[in-house]
Each structure stands twice: as C-alpha cells, then as structure tokens.
Amino acid sequence: MNKYKFYECNVHSYPDGTSSVSEITDFAKHLGYSGIVITTHSNNKRADIDMDYEEDELNIYRGIEIVTDSPSKLHGLVGKYRNKVDIISVHGGSEKINRAAVENPNIDYLAHPITPRDSGLNHVLAKAASTNNVAIDFNLDLITKGRGGKRVHSLLHFKNNLNLARKFNVPLILTSNSFSIYDMRAPLEMIALAKLFGMTRDEAMDALSNTPLRMLEKNNKSSFIFEGVEIIN
C-alpha cells in the first residue's frame, strides 16, 4: 500500500457542500490521501471557492462538475473551464449527456452516469469512453447513502458498468461525491466498498491512485508548483 498515492477527486466544499475547504483538507490528510480535488458544480452561481490556504502534506486541486441538459452547452462549458481547472467532470444521468461526455476527449471523467432506466452505459458509449480516454466514475455515495432496493439497483448498475469498462479498457475512478467531511471515506474503505460490486483490489487501488494521477499529469496545470504547493485562481 505504501507505494500508492491516493486521490479523492470529487469532494464538494461550501457553497456546494457544508464543509469548508480547510476542514476538508485537514480531514483528507487524516484519512491518508495525497491529493484532493475540490469540485464545484458549474450551475452554482456562488462557485468562487475561497482557496486562501497552504498545505505541506496534501496536494490540492480544483475541479468543475459540469451540469447541463444540453450537449452543445456542455461542450461550450468544457472550453470555458479547460484551462482554468485541473479536473473536468460531467454530471451525467441522461443518454444524450452521457454520450456527449464520453465523446469529448477534453473531459476527464463522467460522473453519475446511471439514468432512471438503466446503468447509463452501453457498448457504444464504453467504446467511445475508451477511445477518448474519459474515465467512468463509480460514486460510492450511492452505496453509503442508499437503502434497500435503491442500493441493490445501484450495485447492479455499477457491476454492469464495470463489466463494460473491463471489456473496452475504459479507465475507472472511485469517488465519494461527498458534500461534508462526514461523507468522506478512507482509501481502504473505498476499496472495500468497490469490492461489493465486483472490483478487484488492484482495480480499486488503480481507480484511486493511478487514474487520477494520469488525469492530473495529462492536464499539467501551470498552477502546480511542486509537491504540496499550488496556486489556484
């Protein structure tokens, strides 16, 4: 485990969530993360995040989760934010938005792909995600917060998406989708939860470490100075 550096890529601070950035970063260090992405929803009018802080044990990055029901607006928002943030995700959940997300190589991962009818992925979308190197997110809050039949259905959808990702070699990412420090989970807890829908230990570890790191290295934001120091505007 020591050779791995773990990254939590979808944590919402105030005003999206209830915890401050400083509370989140302190807790992330306690949980054993090497880096954390503070993610803001694009439709939040109070999206300016106060990031006036310094950390010497944790790399802190900025993410945007694009929320729209229009594929054309989605692509426009990607262009708007690509050079401003470290990680771009898309809040999926409809067939047209899921498709638009996996077809855009400037998007890092598709979050919340499950639709009201199905798992949100099929062979065509999985192949597009692989071609464009768009990761598929497994947001574990559906397990930690889900109850009864809802949790069962989430596990089944996750299993379907995992099988498609394996078949087409789609990158995987695990997130907590937390809106409070009380929603956050340690890396070993995340790995244990991922096993419930069939992820192997190696797959889960990769989804928390290598996949996020490859995203960050690909984007290679100039705001990153060196380990532990970052400027985010």
CSV table of C-alpha atoms in Angstrom, one decimal:
chain,number,residue,atom,x,y,z
A,1,MET,CA,0.0,0.0,0.0
A,2,ASN,CA,2.9,2.4,0.7
A,3,LYS,CA,3.8,2.8,-3.0
A,4,TYR,CA,0.4,4.2,-3.8
A,5,LYS,CA,-0.6,7.8,-3.5
A,6,PHE,CA,-4.4,8.1,-3.2
A,7,TYR,CA,-6.5,10.9,-4.7
A,8,GLU,CA,-10.1,11.8,-3.9
A,9,CYS,CA,-11.4,13.5,-7.0
A,10,ASN,CA,-14.9,14.7,-6.1
A,11,VAL,CA,-15.4,16.5,-2.8
A,12,HIS,CA,-17.8,19.4,-2.7
A,13,SER,CA,-16.9,22.3,-0.3
A,14,TYR,CA,-19.1,25.2,0.7
A,15,PRO,CA,-21.1,26.6,-1.1
A,16,ASP,CA,-21.9,23.3,-2.8
A,17,GLY,CA,-21.4,21.4,0.4
A,18,THR,CA,-21.4,22.2,4.1
A,19,SER,CA,-17.8,21.9,5.0
A,20,SER,CA,-15.1,24.5,4.4
A,21,VAL,CA,-12.0,23.8,2.3
A,22,SER,CA,-9.8,23.9,5.3
A,23,GLU,CA,-12.0,21.3,7.1
A,24,ILE,CA,-11.9,19.0,4.1
A,25,THR,CA,-8.2,19.2,3.6
A,26,ASP,CA,-7.5,18.6,7.3
A,27,PHE,CA,-9.7,15.5,7.2
A,28,ALA,CA,-8.3,14.3,3.9
A,29,LYS,CA,-4.8,14.3,5.4
A,30,HIS,CA,-6.1,12.4,8.4
A,31,LEU,CA,-7.7,9.8,6.1
A,32,GLY,CA,-4.4,9.3,4.2
A,33,TYR,CA,-4.9,11.0,0.9
A,34,SER,CA,-2.0,12.5,-1.1
A,35,GLY,CA,-4.2,14.8,-3.1
A,36,ILE,CA,-7.8,16.1,-3.2
A,37,VAL,CA,-9.9,17.7,-5.9
A,38,ILE,CA,-12.3,20.4,-4.6
A,39,THR,CA,-15.1,20.2,-7.1
A,40,THR,CA,-17.7,22.9,-7.8
A,41,HIS,CA,-20.9,22.4,-9.8
A,42,SER,CA,-20.9,24.7,-12.9
A,43,ASN,CA,-24.5,25.8,-12.3
A,44,ASN,CA,-23.7,27.1,-8.8
A,45,LYS,CA,-23.8,30.9,-9.1
A,46,ARG,CA,-21.7,31.1,-5.9
A,47,ALA,CA,-18.9,29.0,-7.4
A,48,ASP,CA,-16.0,31.1,-6.4
A,49,ILE,CA,-14.1,29.0,-3.9
A,50,ASP,CA,-12.0,30.6,-1.2
A,51,MET,CA,-8.7,28.8,-1.5
A,52,ASP,CA,-6.5,31.1,0.6
A,53,TYR,CA,-4.6,28.4,2.4
A,54,GLU,CA,-1.3,26.5,2.4
A,55,GLU,CA,-0.8,22.8,2.9
A,56,ASP,CA,2.5,21.0,3.2
A,57,GLU,CA,1.3,17.4,3.2
A,58,LEU,CA,-1.5,17.4,0.6
A,59,ASN,CA,-1.8,18.4,-3.0
A,60,ILE,CA,-5.0,20.4,-3.6
A,61,TYR,CA,-6.6,20.8,-7.0
A,62,ARG,CA,-9.6,22.5,-8.4
A,63,GLY,CA,-12.4,20.6,-10.3
A,64,ILE,CA,-15.5,21.6,-12.0
A,65,GLU,CA,-18.5,19.3,-12.4
A,66,ILE,CA,-20.5,20.4,-15.5
A,67,VAL,CA,-24.2,20.3,-15.0
A,68,THR,CA,-26.4,20.9,-18.1
A,69,ASP,CA,-29.1,19.1,-20.1
A,70,SER,CA,-27.7,20.4,-23.4
A,71,PRO,CA,-24.8,18.7,-25.2
A,72,SER,CA,-23.9,21.9,-27.1
A,73,LYS,CA,-23.8,23.9,-23.8
A,74,LEU,CA,-21.7,21.1,-22.3
A,75,HIS,CA,-19.0,21.4,-25.0
A,76,GLY,CA,-19.1,25.2,-24.5
A,77,LEU,CA,-18.6,24.9,-20.8
A,78,VAL,CA,-15.7,22.5,-21.3
A,79,GLY,CA,-14.0,25.1,-23.5
A,80,LYS,CA,-14.6,27.7,-20.8
A,81,TYR,CA,-13.1,25.8,-18.0
A,82,ARG,CA,-10.5,23.5,-19.5
A,83,ASN,CA,-7.6,26.0,-18.9
A,84,LYS,CA,-9.0,27.1,-15.5
A,85,VAL,CA,-9.3,23.9,-13.5
A,86,ASP,CA,-7.3,20.7,-13.0
A,87,ILE,CA,-10.2,18.2,-13.4
A,88,ILE,CA,-13.3,18.5,-15.5
A,89,SER,CA,-16.2,16.0,-14.9
A,90,VAL,CA,-19.7,15.9,-16.3
A,91,HIS,CA,-22.8,15.2,-14.2
A,92,GLY,CA,-24.4,12.5,-16.4
A,93,GLY,CA,-27.7,10.7,-15.9
A,94,SER,CA,-29.3,11.1,-19.4
A,95,GLU,CA,-28.4,9.3,-22.6
A,96,LYS,CA,-27.6,12.4,-24.5
A,97,ILE,CA,-25.3,13.9,-21.8
A,98,ASN,CA,-23.5,10.6,-21.2
A,99,ARG,CA,-22.9,10.3,-24.9
A,100,ALA,CA,-21.6,13.9,-25.2
A,101,ALA,CA,-19.3,13.4,-22.2
A,102,VAL,CA,-17.6,10.2,-23.4
A,103,GLU,CA,-17.2,11.7,-26.9
A,104,ASN,CA,-15.2,14.7,-25.7
A,105,PRO,CA,-11.5,14.0,-25.0
A,106,ASN,CA,-11.2,17.2,-23.0
A,107,ILE,CA,-13.4,15.7,-20.3
A,108,ASP,CA,-11.6,13.8,-17.6
A,109,TYR,CA,-14.5,11.6,-16.3
A,110,LEU,CA,-18.2,11.0,-16.5
A,111,ALA,CA,-19.8,11.2,-13.1
A,112,HIS,CA,-23.3,9.9,-12.1
A,113,PRO,CA,-23.8,8.1,-15.4
A,114,ILE,CA,-26.8,6.0,-14.2
A,115,THR,CA,-30.1,7.0,-15.8
A,116,PRO,CA,-33.6,6.5,-14.4
A,117,ARG,CA,-33.9,3.5,-16.8
A,118,ASP,CA,-30.5,1.8,-16.8
A,119,SER,CA,-26.9,1.9,-15.9
A,120,GLY,CA,-26.2,4.8,-18.4
A,121,LEU,CA,-23.6,2.9,-20.4
A,122,ASN,CA,-23.7,0.5,-23.3
A,123,HIS,CA,-21.2,-0.9,-25.7
A,124,VAL,CA,-21.2,2.1,-27.9
A,125,LEU,CA,-20.6,4.6,-25.1
A,126,ALA,CA,-18.0,2.4,-23.4
A,127,LYS,CA,-16.0,2.2,-26.7
A,128,ALA,CA,-16.2,6.0,-27.1
A,129,ALA,CA,-15.0,6.5,-23.5
A,130,SER,CA,-12.0,4.2,-24.2
A,131,THR,CA,-11.2,5.9,-27.4
A,132,ASN,CA,-11.3,9.4,-25.8
A,133,ASN,CA,-9.8,8.3,-22.5
A,134,VAL,CA,-12.8,9.5,-20.5
A,135,ALA,CA,-12.9,7.7,-17.2
A,136,ILE,CA,-16.2,6.3,-15.7
A,137,ASP,CA,-16.9,7.3,-12.1
A,138,PHE,CA,-18.3,5.0,-9.5
A,139,ASN,CA,-19.6,7.4,-6.9
A,140,LEU,CA,-19.8,5.4,-3.8
A,141,ASP,CA,-22.4,7.6,-2.0
A,142,LEU,CA,-25.0,5.5,-3.9
A,143,ILE,CA,-23.9,2.7,-1.6
A,144,THR,CA,-23.1,4.5,1.6
A,145,LYS,CA,-26.3,6.5,1.5
A,146,GLY,CA,-28.6,4.2,-0.5
A,147,ARG,CA,-31.0,1.9,1.3
A,148,GLY,CA,-32.9,-1.3,0.4
A,149,GLY,CA,-33.8,-1.7,-3.2
A,150,LYS,CA,-32.2,1.6,-4.3
A,151,ARG,CA,-28.8,0.3,-3.0
A,152,VAL,CA,-29.3,-3.1,-4.7
A,153,HIS,CA,-30.1,-1.4,-8.1
A,154,SER,CA,-27.0,0.8,-7.7
A,155,LEU,CA,-24.8,-2.2,-7.2
A,156,LEU,CA,-26.3,-3.9,-10.2
A,157,HIS,CA,-25.7,-0.8,-12.4
A,158,PHE,CA,-22.2,-0.5,-11.1
A,159,LYS,CA,-21.5,-4.1,-11.9
A,160,ASN,CA,-22.8,-3.6,-15.5
A,161,ASN,CA,-20.6,-0.5,-16.0
A,162,LEU,CA,-17.6,-2.3,-14.5
A,163,ASN,CA,-18.0,-5.2,-17.0
A,164,LEU,CA,-18.3,-2.8,-19.9
A,165,ALA,CA,-15.2,-0.9,-18.7
A,166,ARG,CA,-13.2,-4.1,-18.5
A,167,LYS,CA,-14.3,-5.2,-22.0
A,168,PHE,CA,-13.3,-1.9,-23.6
A,169,ASN,CA,-10.4,-1.0,-21.4
A,170,VAL,CA,-12.1,2.2,-20.0
A,171,PRO,CA,-10.3,4.0,-17.1
A,172,LEU,CA,-12.1,3.7,-13.8
A,173,ILE,CA,-12.3,6.2,-11.0
A,174,LEU,CA,-13.8,5.9,-7.5
A,175,THR,CA,-15.2,9.0,-5.7
A,176,SER,CA,-17.2,9.6,-2.5
A,177,ASN,CA,-19.2,12.5,-4.1
A,178,SER,CA,-19.1,14.0,-0.6
A,179,PHE,CA,-20.8,17.2,0.5
A,180,SER,CA,-19.4,17.1,4.0
A,181,ILE,CA,-16.4,15.7,5.8
A,182,TYR,CA,-18.8,13.2,7.3
A,183,ASP,CA,-19.4,11.7,3.8
A,184,MET,CA,-15.7,11.2,3.1
A,185,ARG,CA,-14.1,7.7,3.4
A,186,ALA,CA,-10.6,6.5,3.8
A,187,PRO,CA,-8.9,4.8,0.8
A,188,LEU,CA,-9.2,1.3,2.3
A,189,GLU,CA,-12.9,1.9,3.0
A,190,MET,CA,-13.4,2.9,-0.6
A,191,ILE,CA,-11.6,-0.2,-1.8
A,192,ALA,CA,-13.8,-2.4,0.4
A,193,LEU,CA,-17.0,-0.8,-0.9
A,194,ALA,CA,-15.8,-1.2,-4.5
A,195,LYS,CA,-15.5,-5.0,-3.9
A,196,LEU,CA,-19.2,-5.1,-3.3
A,197,PHE,CA,-19.9,-4.7,-7.0
A,198,GLY,CA,-17.0,-6.8,-8.2
A,199,MET,CA,-14.0,-4.6,-8.4
A,200,THR,CA,-10.8,-6.4,-7.6
A,201,ARG,CA,-8.4,-4.9,-5.1
A,202,ASP,CA,-6.0,-3.9,-7.8
A,203,GLU,CA,-8.7,-2.2,-9.9
A,204,ALA,CA,-9.9,-0.2,-6.9
A,205,MET,CA,-6.5,0.9,-5.9
A,206,ASP,CA,-5.8,1.9,-9.5
A,207,ALA,CA,-9.1,3.9,-9.6
A,208,LEU,CA,-8.0,5.8,-6.5
A,209,SER,CA,-4.4,6.4,-7.5
A,210,ASN,CA,-3.1,5.8,-11.0
A,211,THR,CA,-6.2,7.0,-12.9
A,212,PRO,CA,-6.5,10.3,-11.0
A,213,LEU,CA,-2.7,10.9,-11.3
A,214,ARG,CA,-2.7,10.3,-15.0
A,215,MET,CA,-5.5,12.8,-15.4
A,216,LEU,CA,-3.6,15.4,-13.4
A,217,GLU,CA,-0.4,14.8,-15.3
A,218,LYS,CA,-2.2,15.0,-18.6
A,219,ASN,CA,-3.7,18.3,-17.8
A,220,ASN,CA,-0.4,19.5,-16.2
A,221,LYS,CA,-1.8,22.8,-14.9
A,222,SER,CA,0.8,25.6,-14.7
A,223,SER,CA,-0.7,26.4,-11.3
A,224,PHE,CA,1.0,23.3,-9.8
A,225,ILE,CA,4.4,24.5,-8.4
A,226,PHE,CA,5.7,21.5,-6.6
A,227,GLU,CA,4.6,18.8,-4.1
A,228,GLY,CA,2.4,20.4,-1.5
A,229,VAL,CA,2.2,23.9,-3.1
A,230,GLU,CA,-0.3,25.0,-5.6
A,231,ILE,CA,-1.8,28.3,-6.8
A,232,ILE,CA,-5.5,28.1,-7.8
A,233,ASN,CA,-7.3,31.1,-9.2
